[in-house]
């Protein structure tokens, strides 16, 4: 599962860079912690807050973390892009 997610994120990064964007890939953030979901989110949320927009992969609704990130992006008034 994690390997498939890494591939999806890498493909999205490639597409966004080709479009002139500077994506932040949550799979590439420095996750030095206990490996729990909460620990991952404590790294991902500050990174998101430093972005101008968020790009949602097609399966984002099945991800607890992506749902939190989407909700936060909405509340912060960030631009939200959806991959089709």
Short mmCIF file of N, CA and C in Angstrom, two decimals:
data_model
loop_
_atom_site.label_atom_id
_atom_site.label_comp_id
_atom_site.label_asym_id
_atom_site.label_seq_id
_atom_site.Cartn_x
_atom_site.Cartn_y
_atom_site.Cartn_z
N UNK A 1 0.82 -1.21 0.00
CA UNK A 1 0.00 0.00 0.00
C UNK A 1 0.86 1.27 0.00
N UNK A 2 1.86 1.30 0.89
CA UNK A 2 2.70 2.49 0.96
C UNK A 2 3.51 2.68 -0.32
N UNK A 3 3.96 1.59 -0.93
CA UNK A 3 4.71 1.70 -2.18
C UNK A 3 3.84 2.27 -3.29
N UNK A 4 2.58 1.84 -3.36
CA UNK A 4 1.66 2.37 -4.37
C UNK A 4 1.43 3.86 -4.14
N UNK A 5 1.31 4.26 -2.90
CA UNK A 5 1.13 5.69 -2.58
C UNK A 5 2.36 6.48 -2.99
N UNK A 6 3.53 5.94 -2.74
CA UNK A 6 4.76 6.64 -3.13
C UNK A 6 4.81 6.87 -4.64
N UNK A 7 4.36 5.88 -5.40
CA UNK A 7 4.33 6.01 -6.86
C UNK A 7 3.35 7.11 -7.27
N UNK A 8 2.15 7.12 -6.69
CA UNK A 8 1.16 8.15 -7.01
C UNK A 8 1.68 9.55 -6.70
N UNK A 9 2.29 9.69 -5.53
CA UNK A 9 2.83 10.99 -5.14
C UNK A 9 3.96 11.40 -6.08
N UNK A 10 4.84 10.49 -6.43
CA UNK A 10 5.95 10.81 -7.33
C UNK A 10 5.45 11.24 -8.70
N UNK A 11 4.41 10.58 -9.20
CA UNK A 11 3.84 10.95 -10.50
C UNK A 11 3.23 12.35 -10.43
N UNK A 12 2.54 12.64 -9.34
CA UNK A 12 1.93 13.96 -9.17
C UNK A 12 3.01 15.04 -9.10
N UNK A 13 4.08 14.76 -8.37
CA UNK A 13 5.19 15.72 -8.27
C UNK A 13 5.76 16.00 -9.65
N UNK A 14 5.95 14.96 -10.43
CA UNK A 14 6.49 15.13 -11.78
C UNK A 14 5.59 16.02 -12.63
N UNK A 15 4.28 15.77 -12.57
CA UNK A 15 3.32 16.56 -13.34
C UNK A 15 3.32 18.02 -12.89
N UNK A 16 3.35 18.23 -11.59
CA UNK A 16 3.32 19.59 -11.06
C UNK A 16 4.60 20.36 -11.40
N UNK A 17 5.73 19.69 -11.32
CA UNK A 17 6.99 20.35 -11.70
C UNK A 17 6.99 20.71 -13.18
N UNK A 18 6.45 19.82 -14.00
CA UNK A 18 6.36 20.09 -15.44
C UNK A 18 5.48 21.30 -15.72
N UNK A 19 4.53 21.56 -14.81
CA UNK A 19 3.64 22.71 -14.95
C UNK A 19 4.22 23.96 -14.30
N UNK A 20 5.47 23.87 -13.83
CA UNK A 20 6.12 25.04 -13.24
C UNK A 20 5.84 25.26 -11.77
N UNK A 21 5.27 24.29 -11.11
CA UNK A 21 4.96 24.40 -9.68
C UNK A 21 6.11 23.86 -8.84
N UNK A 22 6.10 24.16 -7.56
CA UNK A 22 7.11 23.67 -6.62
C UNK A 22 6.42 22.82 -5.56
N UNK A 23 6.10 21.59 -5.89
CA UNK A 23 5.33 20.76 -4.96
C UNK A 23 6.14 20.31 -3.74
N UNK A 24 5.42 20.13 -2.65
CA UNK A 24 5.97 19.54 -1.43
C UNK A 24 5.33 18.17 -1.32
N UNK A 25 6.15 17.14 -1.39
CA UNK A 25 5.65 15.77 -1.33
C UNK A 25 5.68 15.29 0.12
N UNK A 26 4.51 15.05 0.73
CA UNK A 26 4.50 14.62 2.13
C UNK A 26 5.25 13.31 2.36
N UNK A 27 5.39 12.50 1.32
CA UNK A 27 6.13 11.24 1.45
C UNK A 27 7.63 11.49 1.58
N UNK A 28 8.08 12.69 1.23
CA UNK A 28 9.50 13.01 1.27
C UNK A 28 9.89 13.90 2.44
N UNK A 29 8.93 14.22 3.30
CA UNK A 29 9.24 15.04 4.47
C UNK A 29 10.05 14.22 5.46
N UNK A 30 10.78 14.91 6.31
CA UNK A 30 11.61 14.26 7.32
C UNK A 30 10.72 13.74 8.46
N UNK A 31 10.44 12.46 8.42
CA UNK A 31 9.56 11.85 9.42
C UNK A 31 10.37 11.08 10.45
N UNK A 32 11.08 11.80 11.28
CA UNK A 32 11.84 11.16 12.35
C UNK A 32 10.99 11.24 13.61
N UNK A 33 10.23 10.17 13.85
CA UNK A 33 9.33 10.14 15.00
C UNK A 33 8.93 8.71 15.26
N UNK A 34 7.88 8.50 16.03
CA UNK A 34 7.51 7.14 16.45
C UNK A 34 6.73 6.33 15.41
N UNK A 35 6.43 6.93 14.26
CA UNK A 35 5.74 6.20 13.19
C UNK A 35 4.23 6.16 13.32
N UNK A 36 3.68 6.80 14.33
CA UNK A 36 2.22 6.81 14.48
C UNK A 36 1.59 7.80 13.50
N UNK A 37 0.31 7.62 13.25
CA UNK A 37 -0.41 8.52 12.36
C UNK A 37 -0.31 9.96 12.86
N UNK A 38 -0.50 10.15 14.17
CA UNK A 38 -0.44 11.50 14.75
C UNK A 38 0.93 12.13 14.52
N UNK A 39 1.97 11.34 14.65
CA UNK A 39 3.32 11.88 14.43
C UNK A 39 3.52 12.31 12.99
N UNK A 40 3.00 11.52 12.05
CA UNK A 40 3.08 11.92 10.64
C UNK A 40 2.35 13.24 10.42
N UNK A 41 1.18 13.36 10.99
CA UNK A 41 0.39 14.57 10.79
C UNK A 41 1.06 15.79 11.42
N UNK A 42 1.77 15.59 12.51
CA UNK A 42 2.47 16.70 13.16
C UNK A 42 3.62 17.22 12.30
N UNK A 43 4.07 16.43 11.35
CA UNK A 43 5.09 16.86 10.39
C UNK A 43 4.41 17.45 9.15
N UNK A 44 3.35 16.79 8.69
CA UNK A 44 2.70 17.18 7.44
C UNK A 44 1.92 18.50 7.55
N UNK A 45 1.26 18.72 8.66
CA UNK A 45 0.43 19.92 8.79
C UNK A 45 1.26 21.21 8.74
N UNK A 46 2.36 21.32 9.47
CA UNK A 46 3.16 22.55 9.32
C UNK A 46 3.67 22.75 7.89
N UNK A 47 4.03 21.65 7.22
CA UNK A 47 4.48 21.77 5.83
C UNK A 47 3.35 22.30 4.96
N UNK A 48 2.15 21.79 5.16
CA UNK A 48 0.99 22.28 4.40
C UNK A 48 0.76 23.76 4.65
N UNK A 49 0.90 24.19 5.89
CA UNK A 49 0.65 25.59 6.23
C UNK A 49 1.63 26.54 5.55
N UNK A 50 2.74 26.03 5.08
CA UNK A 50 3.72 26.85 4.37
C UNK A 50 3.52 26.83 2.86
N UNK A 51 2.46 26.19 2.41
CA UNK A 51 2.16 26.11 0.98
C UNK A 51 1.08 27.11 0.59
N UNK A 52 0.99 27.40 -0.70
CA UNK A 52 -0.04 28.30 -1.22
C UNK A 52 -1.30 27.55 -1.63
N UNK A 53 -1.14 26.26 -1.94
CA UNK A 53 -2.25 25.47 -2.45
C UNK A 53 -2.03 24.02 -2.05
N UNK A 54 -3.06 23.22 -2.26
CA UNK A 54 -2.96 21.78 -2.02
C UNK A 54 -3.50 21.06 -3.25
N UNK A 55 -2.87 19.93 -3.55
CA UNK A 55 -3.23 19.14 -4.72
C UNK A 55 -3.72 17.79 -4.22
N UNK A 56 -4.98 17.50 -4.47
CA UNK A 56 -5.59 16.28 -3.95
C UNK A 56 -5.56 15.19 -5.01
N UNK A 57 -4.99 14.04 -4.65
CA UNK A 57 -4.98 12.89 -5.53
C UNK A 57 -6.38 12.29 -5.61
N UNK A 58 -6.69 11.51 -6.63
CA UNK A 58 -8.05 11.00 -6.82
C UNK A 58 -8.61 10.21 -5.64
N UNK A 59 -7.77 9.54 -4.90
CA UNK A 59 -8.24 8.70 -3.79
C UNK A 59 -8.18 9.40 -2.44
N UNK A 60 -8.11 10.70 -2.41
CA UNK A 60 -7.90 11.43 -1.16
C UNK A 60 -8.99 11.19 -0.14
N UNK A 61 -10.20 10.95 -0.57
CA UNK A 61 -11.30 10.76 0.39
C UNK A 61 -11.14 9.48 1.22
N UNK A 62 -10.32 8.55 0.76
CA UNK A 62 -10.08 7.31 1.49
C UNK A 62 -8.94 7.45 2.50
N UNK A 63 -8.31 8.60 2.55
CA UNK A 63 -7.18 8.82 3.45
C UNK A 63 -7.56 9.74 4.60
N UNK A 64 -7.41 9.24 5.81
CA UNK A 64 -7.73 10.05 6.99
C UNK A 64 -6.88 11.31 7.01
N UNK A 65 -5.59 11.18 6.71
CA UNK A 65 -4.70 12.34 6.71
C UNK A 65 -5.06 13.34 5.63
N UNK A 66 -5.36 12.86 4.43
CA UNK A 66 -5.74 13.76 3.34
C UNK A 66 -7.03 14.50 3.66
N UNK A 67 -7.95 13.85 4.36
CA UNK A 67 -9.19 14.52 4.76
C UNK A 67 -8.90 15.66 5.74
N UNK A 68 -8.01 15.42 6.68
CA UNK A 68 -7.62 16.47 7.63
C UNK A 68 -6.95 17.62 6.88
N UNK A 69 -6.04 17.29 5.97
CA UNK A 69 -5.34 18.31 5.21
C UNK A 69 -6.29 19.11 4.32
N UNK A 70 -7.24 18.44 3.71
CA UNK A 70 -8.23 19.12 2.86
C UNK A 70 -9.06 20.09 3.69
N UNK A 71 -9.53 19.61 4.84
CA UNK A 71 -10.33 20.46 5.72
C UNK A 71 -9.55 21.69 6.17
N UNK A 72 -8.30 21.48 6.55
CA UNK A 72 -7.47 22.60 6.98
C UNK A 72 -7.25 23.59 5.82
N UNK A 73 -6.97 23.07 4.65
CA UNK A 73 -6.77 23.93 3.48
C UNK A 73 -8.02 24.77 3.20
N UNK A 74 -9.19 24.15 3.31
CA UNK A 74 -10.44 24.90 3.14
C UNK A 74 -10.54 26.02 4.16
N UNK A 75 -10.30 25.68 5.42
CA UNK A 75 -10.44 26.67 6.50
C UNK A 75 -9.42 27.80 6.38
N UNK A 76 -8.26 27.51 5.79
CA UNK A 76 -7.23 28.52 5.60
C UNK A 76 -7.43 29.31 4.31
N UNK A 77 -8.43 28.95 3.52
CA UNK A 77 -8.70 29.65 2.28
C UNK A 77 -7.68 29.37 1.19
N UNK A 78 -7.03 28.22 1.28
CA UNK A 78 -6.03 27.86 0.27
C UNK A 78 -6.71 27.42 -1.02
N UNK A 79 -6.01 27.56 -2.12
CA UNK A 79 -6.49 27.02 -3.39
C UNK A 79 -6.37 25.51 -3.31
N UNK A 80 -7.41 24.80 -3.74
CA UNK A 80 -7.41 23.35 -3.72
C UNK A 80 -7.56 22.86 -5.16
N UNK A 81 -6.59 22.07 -5.60
CA UNK A 81 -6.63 21.45 -6.91
C UNK A 81 -6.95 19.97 -6.75
N UNK A 82 -7.73 19.44 -7.68
CA UNK A 82 -8.10 18.04 -7.63
C UNK A 82 -7.63 17.34 -8.88
N UNK A 83 -6.85 16.26 -8.70
CA UNK A 83 -6.43 15.46 -9.84
C UNK A 83 -7.63 14.63 -10.28
N UNK A 84 -7.86 14.61 -11.57
CA UNK A 84 -9.00 13.84 -12.11
C UNK A 84 -8.57 12.48 -12.55
#
